[in-house]
Amino acid sequence: TTLDEVVGQSHIIGKDKLLYRAIKADKLSSIIFYGPPGTGKTTVANIIAKKAGKRFYKLNATNASLKDIQDITKELDTFLGINGVVLYLDEIQNFNKKQQQSLLEYIEDGRITLIASTTENPYFEVNKALISRSMVVKLEPLDENDIFEVLKMALKKPEGLGEYNVNIDDNTLKKLSTISNGDVRTALNSLEIAVLTTNMDSKGVINITDEVLKDCIQEKKAVFDKKGDSHYDN
């Protein structure tokens, strides 16, 4: 929920890095995040949007229309949009040329601060005028230690799985971190499924073993073997 809680991406949001300093100083212009799934694009975008203290809108370009943009721009001249708005636009590559073009005027005059995310290279998929008016930031896949840290946090925090009494060996958790291929969302989803679908024992404990976790991995990328080694299943 805060920038300091974000795991990974130290090259852009580590202390004293450009984006970290800009966010802390509240001196951000429009931003386009790009990178593989599960690297924190949506998380970081939401944190920035909340800190901006402006009216916040969120659209997914996969199903948003030109009318959705027009509905937002109509509010810019009302009390609701008096300080400008932040528009978080997920999967911006799915907006056509006309939809992207419709944002330009408002981004240029500062009434809309665009925070967009994409899994595609924006230099090929996004309007060049939007690119020139935005900070383009690449997010990298998380490493195994980062994902392990996120999973440990998820098991403790009340907004995660903290309400459950879960027993899982660190080695099992590290295997999940390894086979998630840098995608923390895949790791979290697999852990959540394992916890929610495993019965408690007589003491009220949910025991997550290698075998349990193996059955809950949505994408069979690796094998959990008895020796504790895992490998990629190509």
PDB file of C-alpha atoms in Angstrom:
ATOM      1  CA  THR A   1       0.000   0.000   0.000  1.00  0.00           C
ATOM      2  CA  THR A   2       3.053   2.292   0.238  1.00  0.00           C
ATOM      3  CA  LEU A   3       6.125   2.701  -1.919  1.00  0.00           C
ATOM      4  CA  ASP A   4       8.372   1.431   0.878  1.00  0.00           C
ATOM      5  CA  GLU A   5       6.424  -1.859   0.945  1.00  0.00           C
ATOM      6  CA  VAL A   6       7.026  -2.598  -2.728  1.00  0.00           C
ATOM      7  CA  VAL A   7       9.421  -5.509  -3.196  1.00  0.00           C
ATOM      8  CA  GLY A   8      11.836  -5.467  -6.116  1.00  0.00           C
ATOM      9  CA  GLN A   9      12.302  -2.825  -8.841  1.00  0.00           C
ATOM     10  CA  SER A  10      15.050  -1.157  -6.818  1.00  0.00           C
ATOM     11  CA  HIS A  11      16.514   0.206 -10.063  1.00  0.00           C
ATOM     12  CA  ILE A  12      13.586   2.627 -10.321  1.00  0.00           C
ATOM     13  CA  ILE A  13      11.981   2.939  -6.889  1.00  0.00           C
ATOM     14  CA  GLY A  14      14.944   2.314  -4.623  1.00  0.00           C
ATOM     15  CA  LYS A  15      15.708   5.194  -2.295  1.00  0.00           C
ATOM     16  CA  ASP A  16      17.271   8.137  -4.118  1.00  0.00           C
ATOM     17  CA  LYS A  17      16.385   6.686  -7.515  1.00  0.00           C
ATOM     18  CA  LEU A  18      14.625   9.045  -9.923  1.00  0.00           C
ATOM     19  CA  LEU A  19      11.099   7.662  -9.657  1.00  0.00           C
ATOM     20  CA  TYR A  20      11.285   7.271  -5.875  1.00  0.00           C
ATOM     21  CA  ARG A  21      12.359  10.891  -5.471  1.00  0.00           C
ATOM     22  CA  ALA A  22       9.739  12.160  -7.908  1.00  0.00           C
ATOM     23  CA  ILE A  23       6.946  10.280  -6.131  1.00  0.00           C
ATOM     24  CA  LYS A  24       8.045  11.403  -2.673  1.00  0.00           C
ATOM     25  CA  ALA A  25       8.243  15.011  -3.853  1.00  0.00           C
ATOM     26  CA  ASP A  26       4.903  14.711  -5.647  1.00  0.00           C
ATOM     27  CA  LYS A  27       6.511  16.009  -8.843  1.00  0.00           C
ATOM     28  CA  LEU A  28       5.339  13.417 -11.291  1.00  0.00           C
ATOM     29  CA  SER A  29       4.226  13.888 -14.849  1.00  0.00           C
ATOM     30  CA  SER A  30       2.480  11.154 -16.806  1.00  0.00           C
ATOM     31  CA  ILE A  31       4.089   7.706 -16.637  1.00  0.00           C
ATOM     32  CA  ILE A  32       3.960   4.577 -18.763  1.00  0.00           C
ATOM     33  CA  PHE A  33       5.045   1.382 -17.027  1.00  0.00           C
ATOM     34  CA  TYR A  34       5.930  -1.614 -19.121  1.00  0.00           C
ATOM     35  CA  GLY A  35       7.174  -5.094 -18.338  1.00  0.00           C
ATOM     36  CA  PRO A  36       6.098  -8.719 -17.968  1.00  0.00           C
ATOM     37  CA  PRO A  37       2.989  -9.733 -15.978  1.00  0.00           C
ATOM     38  CA  GLY A  38       3.275  -9.877 -12.205  1.00  0.00           C
ATOM     39  CA  THR A  39       6.120  -7.387 -11.826  1.00  0.00           C
ATOM     40  CA  GLY A  40       4.218  -4.691  -9.902  1.00  0.00           C
ATOM     41  CA  LYS A  41       2.983  -2.313 -12.613  1.00  0.00           C
ATOM     42  CA  THR A  42      -0.537  -2.042 -11.203  1.00  0.00           C
ATOM     43  CA  THR A  43       0.677  -1.921  -7.594  1.00  0.00           C
ATOM     44  CA  VAL A  44       3.089   0.969  -8.180  1.00  0.00           C
ATOM     45  CA  ALA A  45       0.562   2.810 -10.348  1.00  0.00           C
ATOM     46  CA  ASN A  46      -2.099   2.613  -7.635  1.00  0.00           C
ATOM     47  CA  ILE A  47       0.310   3.878  -4.967  1.00  0.00           C
ATOM     48  CA  ILE A  48       1.259   6.858  -7.121  1.00  0.00           C
ATOM     49  CA  ALA A  49      -2.363   7.626  -7.957  1.00  0.00           C
ATOM     50  CA  LYS A  50      -3.411   7.639  -4.301  1.00  0.00           C
ATOM     51  CA  LYS A  51      -0.506   9.854  -3.283  1.00  0.00           C
ATOM     52  CA  ALA A  52      -1.364  12.407  -5.949  1.00  0.00           C
ATOM     53  CA  GLY A  53      -4.435  13.458  -3.968  1.00  0.00           C
ATOM     54  CA  LYS A  54      -6.481  13.968  -7.116  1.00  0.00           C
ATOM     55  CA  ARG A  55      -9.710  12.388  -8.276  1.00  0.00           C
ATOM     56  CA  PHE A  56      -8.789   8.923  -9.457  1.00  0.00           C
ATOM     57  CA  TYR A  57     -10.187   7.004 -12.432  1.00  0.00           C
ATOM     58  CA  LYS A  58      -9.232   3.529 -13.531  1.00  0.00           C
ATOM     59  CA  LEU A  59      -9.892   2.043 -16.962  1.00  0.00           C
ATOM     60  CA  ASN A  60      -8.804  -1.152 -18.658  1.00  0.00           C
ATOM     61  CA  ALA A  61      -8.109  -0.447 -22.300  1.00  0.00           C
ATOM     62  CA  THR A  62      -9.240  -3.951 -23.214  1.00  0.00           C
ATOM     63  CA  ASN A  63     -12.883  -3.026 -22.677  1.00  0.00           C
ATOM     64  CA  ALA A  64     -12.928   0.777 -22.266  1.00  0.00           C
ATOM     65  CA  SER A  65     -14.436   2.936 -24.988  1.00  0.00           C
ATOM     66  CA  LEU A  66     -14.009   6.477 -26.276  1.00  0.00           C
ATOM     67  CA  LYS A  67     -17.152   7.377 -24.346  1.00  0.00           C
ATOM     68  CA  ASP A  68     -15.456   6.327 -21.082  1.00  0.00           C
ATOM     69  CA  ILE A  69     -12.737   8.890 -21.779  1.00  0.00           C
ATOM     70  CA  GLN A  70     -15.287  11.531 -22.722  1.00  0.00           C
ATOM     71  CA  ASP A  71     -17.165  10.937 -19.463  1.00  0.00           C
ATOM     72  CA  ILE A  72     -13.951  11.650 -17.556  1.00  0.00           C
ATOM     73  CA  THR A  73     -13.020  14.746 -19.549  1.00  0.00           C
ATOM     74  CA  LYS A  74     -16.494  16.208 -18.979  1.00  0.00           C
ATOM     75  CA  GLU A  75     -15.755  16.333 -15.266  1.00  0.00           C
ATOM     76  CA  LEU A  76     -12.539  18.323 -15.715  1.00  0.00           C
ATOM     77  CA  ASP A  77     -14.463  21.600 -15.804  1.00  0.00           C
ATOM     78  CA  THR A  78     -16.562  20.737 -12.773  1.00  0.00           C
ATOM     79  CA  PHE A  79     -15.842  20.863  -9.051  1.00  0.00           C
ATOM     80  CA  LEU A  80     -14.898  17.172  -9.130  1.00  0.00           C
ATOM     81  CA  GLY A  81     -12.015  17.819 -11.500  1.00  0.00           C
ATOM     82  CA  ILE A  82     -10.935  21.227 -10.276  1.00  0.00           C
ATOM     83  CA  ASN A  83      -7.462  19.984  -9.291  1.00  0.00           C
ATOM     84  CA  GLY A  84      -7.092  17.727 -12.294  1.00  0.00           C
ATOM     85  CA  VAL A  85      -7.458  13.955 -12.290  1.00  0.00           C
ATOM     86  CA  VAL A  86      -5.286  10.872 -12.368  1.00  0.00           C
ATOM     87  CA  LEU A  87      -6.259   8.306 -14.975  1.00  0.00           C
ATOM     88  CA  TYR A  88      -4.847   4.836 -14.527  1.00  0.00           C
ATOM     89  CA  LEU A  89      -5.085   3.045 -17.870  1.00  0.00           C
ATOM     90  CA  ASP A  90      -4.211  -0.635 -17.819  1.00  0.00           C
ATOM     91  CA  GLU A  91      -3.156  -2.419 -21.021  1.00  0.00           C
ATOM     92  CA  ILE A  92      -2.870   0.873 -22.933  1.00  0.00           C
ATOM     93  CA  GLN A  93      -1.681  -0.992 -26.040  1.00  0.00           C
ATOM     94  CA  ASN A  94      -5.299  -2.040 -26.575  1.00  0.00           C
ATOM     95  CA  PHE A  95      -6.417   1.563 -27.096  1.00  0.00           C
ATOM     96  CA  ASN A  96      -6.649   2.443 -30.766  1.00  0.00           C
ATOM     97  CA  LYS A  97      -5.059   5.534 -32.290  1.00  0.00           C
ATOM     98  CA  LYS A  98      -8.177   7.681 -31.912  1.00  0.00           C
ATOM     99  CA  GLN A  99      -8.636   6.727 -28.257  1.00  0.00           C
ATOM    100  CA  GLN A 100      -5.014   7.508 -27.429  1.00  0.00           C
ATOM    101  CA  GLN A 101      -5.197  10.766 -29.382  1.00  0.00           C
ATOM    102  CA  SER A 102      -8.242  11.871 -27.368  1.00  0.00           C
ATOM    103  CA  LEU A 103      -6.098  12.064 -24.225  1.00  0.00           C
ATOM    104  CA  LEU A 104      -3.362  14.277 -25.618  1.00  0.00           C
ATOM    105  CA  GLU A 105      -4.929  17.707 -25.095  1.00  0.00           C
ATOM    106  CA  TYR A 106      -5.656  17.024 -21.438  1.00  0.00           C
ATOM    107  CA  ILE A 107      -2.242  15.510 -20.723  1.00  0.00           C
ATOM    108  CA  GLU A 108      -0.529  18.479 -22.382  1.00  0.00           C
ATOM    109  CA  ASP A 109      -2.302  21.044 -20.215  1.00  0.00           C
ATOM    110  CA  GLY A 110      -1.899  18.935 -17.070  1.00  0.00           C
ATOM    111  CA  ARG A 111      -5.567  18.355 -16.358  1.00  0.00           C
ATOM    112  CA  ILE A 112      -5.049  14.610 -16.736  1.00  0.00           C
ATOM    113  CA  THR A 113      -2.055  12.836 -15.276  1.00  0.00           C
ATOM    114  CA  LEU A 114      -1.853   9.545 -17.119  1.00  0.00           C
ATOM    115  CA  ILE A 115      -0.455   6.470 -15.413  1.00  0.00           C
ATOM    116  CA  ALA A 116      -0.513   3.657 -17.933  1.00  0.00           C
ATOM    117  CA  SER A 117       0.735   0.091 -17.945  1.00  0.00           C
ATOM    118  CA  THR A 118       1.449  -2.382 -20.702  1.00  0.00           C
ATOM    119  CA  THR A 119       3.127  -5.724 -21.198  1.00  0.00           C
ATOM    120  CA  GLU A 120       4.207  -4.621 -24.676  1.00  0.00           C
ATOM    121  CA  ASN A 121       7.020  -2.310 -25.700  1.00  0.00           C
ATOM    122  CA  PRO A 122       5.307   1.119 -25.621  1.00  0.00           C
ATOM    123  CA  TYR A 123       7.667   2.531 -28.241  1.00  0.00           C
ATOM    124  CA  PHE A 124       5.911   0.275 -30.747  1.00  0.00           C
ATOM    125  CA  GLU A 125       2.379   0.222 -29.318  1.00  0.00           C
ATOM    126  CA  VAL A 126       1.740   3.708 -27.918  1.00  0.00           C
ATOM    127  CA  ASN A 127       1.164   7.036 -29.684  1.00  0.00           C
ATOM    128  CA  LYS A 128       4.522   8.803 -30.078  1.00  0.00           C
ATOM    129  CA  ALA A 129       3.037  12.059 -28.817  1.00  0.00           C
ATOM    130  CA  LEU A 130       1.943  10.309 -25.609  1.00  0.00           C
ATOM    131  CA  ILE A 131       5.394   8.755 -25.272  1.00  0.00           C
ATOM    132  CA  SER A 132       7.063  12.156 -25.592  1.00  0.00           C
ATOM    133  CA  ARG A 133       4.901  13.577 -22.795  1.00  0.00           C
ATOM    134  CA  SER A 134       5.421  10.677 -20.404  1.00  0.00           C
ATOM    135  CA  MET A 135       8.115   9.108 -18.302  1.00  0.00           C
ATOM    136  CA  VAL A 136       8.577   5.590 -19.684  1.00  0.00           C
ATOM    137  CA  VAL A 137       9.616   3.123 -16.979  1.00  0.00           C
ATOM    138  CA  LYS A 138      10.537  -0.524 -17.491  1.00  0.00           C
ATOM    139  CA  LEU A 139       9.811  -3.030 -14.708  1.00  0.00           C
ATOM    140  CA  GLU A 140      11.892  -6.192 -14.532  1.00  0.00           C
ATOM    141  CA  PRO A 141      10.825  -9.714 -13.473  1.00  0.00           C
ATOM    142  CA  LEU A 142      11.278 -10.208  -9.735  1.00  0.00           C
ATOM    143  CA  ASP A 143      14.060 -12.541  -8.635  1.00  0.00           C
ATOM    144  CA  GLU A 144      13.494 -15.573  -6.413  1.00  0.00           C
ATOM    145  CA  ASN A 145      14.411 -13.750  -3.204  1.00  0.00           C
ATOM    146  CA  ASP A 146      11.962 -10.936  -3.977  1.00  0.00           C
ATOM    147  CA  ILE A 147       9.107 -13.364  -4.597  1.00  0.00           C
ATOM    148  CA  PHE A 148       9.963 -15.335  -1.460  1.00  0.00           C
ATOM    149  CA  GLU A 149       9.779 -12.090   0.540  1.00  0.00           C
ATOM    150  CA  VAL A 150       6.364 -11.236  -0.932  1.00  0.00           C
ATOM    151  CA  LEU A 151       5.034 -14.719  -0.141  1.00  0.00           C
ATOM    152  CA  LYS A 152       6.245 -14.450   3.462  1.00  0.00           C
ATOM    153  CA  MET A 153       4.507 -11.081   3.748  1.00  0.00           C
ATOM    154  CA  ALA A 154       1.304 -12.522   2.298  1.00  0.00           C
ATOM    155  CA  LEU A 155       1.257 -15.229   4.967  1.00  0.00           C
ATOM    156  CA  LYS A 156       1.552 -12.663   7.762  1.00  0.00           C
ATOM    157  CA  LYS A 157      -0.470  -9.648   6.701  1.00  0.00           C
ATOM    158  CA  PRO A 158      -4.183  -9.531   7.607  1.00  0.00           C
ATOM    159  CA  GLU A 159      -5.045  -8.245   4.131  1.00  0.00           C
ATOM    160  CA  GLY A 160      -3.334 -11.353   2.763  1.00  0.00           C
ATOM    161  CA  LEU A 161      -3.525 -14.797   4.359  1.00  0.00           C
ATOM    162  CA  GLY A 162      -2.676 -13.660   7.884  1.00  0.00           C
ATOM    163  CA  GLU A 163      -6.011 -14.788   9.302  1.00  0.00           C
ATOM    164  CA  TYR A 164      -5.151 -18.433   8.544  1.00  0.00           C
ATOM    165  CA  ASN A 165      -2.847 -20.624  10.631  1.00  0.00           C
ATOM    166  CA  VAL A 166      -0.584 -21.873   7.857  1.00  0.00           C
ATOM    167  CA  ASN A 167       2.350 -24.223   8.268  1.00  0.00           C
ATOM    168  CA  ILE A 168       4.652 -24.241   5.259  1.00  0.00           C
ATOM    169  CA  ASP A 169       8.355 -24.972   5.130  1.00  0.00           C
ATOM    170  CA  ASP A 170      10.611 -22.239   3.780  1.00  0.00           C
ATOM    171  CA  ASN A 171      12.097 -24.706   1.297  1.00  0.00           C
ATOM    172  CA  THR A 172       8.635 -25.357  -0.153  1.00  0.00           C
ATOM    173  CA  LEU A 173       7.999 -21.625  -0.363  1.00  0.00           C
ATOM    174  CA  LYS A 174      11.351 -21.109  -2.084  1.00  0.00           C
ATOM    175  CA  LYS A 175      10.469 -23.713  -4.693  1.00  0.00           C
ATOM    176  CA  LEU A 176       7.320 -21.791  -5.506  1.00  0.00           C
ATOM    177  CA  SER A 177       9.412 -18.613  -5.737  1.00  0.00           C
ATOM    178  CA  THR A 178      11.766 -20.335  -8.169  1.00  0.00           C
ATOM    179  CA  ILE A 179       9.213 -21.807 -10.549  1.00  0.00           C
ATOM    180  CA  SER A 180       7.118 -18.638 -10.825  1.00  0.00           C
ATOM    181  CA  ASN A 181       9.562 -17.245 -13.392  1.00  0.00           C
ATOM    182  CA  GLY A 182       9.588 -13.723 -11.950  1.00  0.00           C
ATOM    183  CA  ASP A 183       5.773 -13.446 -11.908  1.00  0.00           C
ATOM    184  CA  VAL A 184       4.716 -12.700  -8.338  1.00  0.00           C
ATOM    185  CA  ARG A 185       1.025 -12.847  -9.232  1.00  0.00           C
ATOM    186  CA  THR A 186       1.368 -16.491 -10.301  1.00  0.00           C
ATOM    187  CA  ALA A 187       3.144 -17.293  -7.032  1.00  0.00           C
ATOM    188  CA  LEU A 188       0.530 -15.525  -4.896  1.00  0.00           C
ATOM    189  CA  ASN A 189      -2.384 -17.137  -6.735  1.00  0.00           C
ATOM    190  CA  SER A 190      -0.887 -20.601  -6.279  1.00  0.00           C
ATOM    191  CA  LEU A 191      -0.258 -20.034  -2.578  1.00  0.00           C
ATOM    192  CA  GLU A 192      -3.767 -18.658  -2.063  1.00  0.00           C
ATOM    193  CA  ILE A 193      -5.373 -21.644  -3.806  1.00  0.00           C
ATOM    194  CA  ALA A 194      -3.285 -24.021  -1.689  1.00  0.00           C
ATOM    195  CA  VAL A 195      -4.319 -22.356   1.569  1.00  0.00           C
ATOM    196  CA  LEU A 196      -8.006 -21.973   0.730  1.00  0.00           C
ATOM    197  CA  THR A 197      -8.467 -25.528  -0.578  1.00  0.00           C
ATOM    198  CA  THR A 198      -6.545 -27.445   2.094  1.00  0.00           C
ATOM    199  CA  ASN A 199      -8.419 -28.717   5.127  1.00  0.00           C
ATOM    200  CA  MET A 200      -7.218 -27.828   8.617  1.00  0.00           C
ATOM    201  CA  ASP A 201      -5.827 -30.568  10.827  1.00  0.00           C
ATOM    202  CA  SER A 202      -7.234 -31.324  14.282  1.00  0.00           C
ATOM    203  CA  LYS A 203      -5.321 -28.363  15.722  1.00  0.00           C
ATOM    204  CA  GLY A 204      -6.688 -25.897  13.190  1.00  0.00           C
ATOM    205  CA  VAL A 205      -3.459 -25.755  11.187  1.00  0.00           C
ATOM    206  CA  ILE A 206      -3.334 -25.727   7.384  1.00  0.00           C
ATOM    207  CA  ASN A 207      -0.299 -27.769   6.358  1.00  0.00           C
ATOM    208  CA  ILE A 208       1.050 -26.925   2.905  1.00  0.00           C
ATOM    209  CA  THR A 209       3.484 -29.516   1.592  1.00  0.00           C
ATOM    210  CA  ASP A 210       5.325 -29.854  -1.708  1.00  0.00           C
ATOM    211  CA  GLU A 211       2.605 -32.175  -2.981  1.00  0.00           C
ATOM    212  CA  VAL A 212      -0.213 -29.819  -2.005  1.00  0.00           C
ATOM    213  CA  LEU A 213       1.483 -26.855  -3.654  1.00  0.00           C
ATOM    214  CA  LYS A 214       2.331 -28.823  -6.787  1.00  0.00           C
ATOM    215  CA  ASP A 215      -1.384 -29.550  -7.306  1.00  0.00           C
ATOM    216  CA  CYS A 216      -2.235 -25.850  -6.939  1.00  0.00           C
ATOM    217  CA  ILE A 217       0.192 -24.410  -9.467  1.00  0.00           C
ATOM    218  CA  GLN A 218      -1.906 -23.093 -12.309  1.00  0.00           C
ATOM    219  CA  GLU A 219       0.871 -23.286 -14.861  1.00  0.00           C
ATOM    220  CA  LYS A 220       2.875 -26.493 -14.579  1.00  0.00           C
ATOM    221  CA  LYS A 221       6.296 -24.931 -15.004  1.00  0.00           C
ATOM    222  CA  ALA A 222       8.269 -27.173 -12.675  1.00  0.00           C
ATOM    223  CA  VAL A 223       8.366 -30.428 -10.812  1.00  0.00           C
ATOM    224  CA  PHE A 224       8.551 -30.711  -7.018  1.00  0.00           C
ATOM    225  CA  ASP A 225      10.566 -33.868  -6.384  1.00  0.00           C
ATOM    226  CA  LYS A 226      11.297 -35.721  -3.166  1.00  0.00           C
ATOM    227  CA  LYS A 227      14.846 -34.399  -2.945  1.00  0.00           C
ATOM    228  CA  GLY A 228      13.633 -30.824  -2.885  1.00  0.00           C
ATOM    229  CA  ASP A 229      15.023 -29.942  -6.303  1.00  0.00           C
ATOM    230  CA  SER A 230      12.940 -28.231  -8.941  1.00  0.00           C
ATOM    231  CA  HIS A 231      13.482 -27.722 -12.632  1.00  0.00           C
ATOM    232  CA  TYR A 232      11.729 -25.995 -15.469  1.00  0.00           C
ATOM    233  CA  ASP A 233       9.259 -28.048 -17.464  1.00  0.00           C
ATOM    234  CA  ASN A 234       9.641 -26.771 -21.018  1.00  0.00           C
TER     235      ASN A 234
END
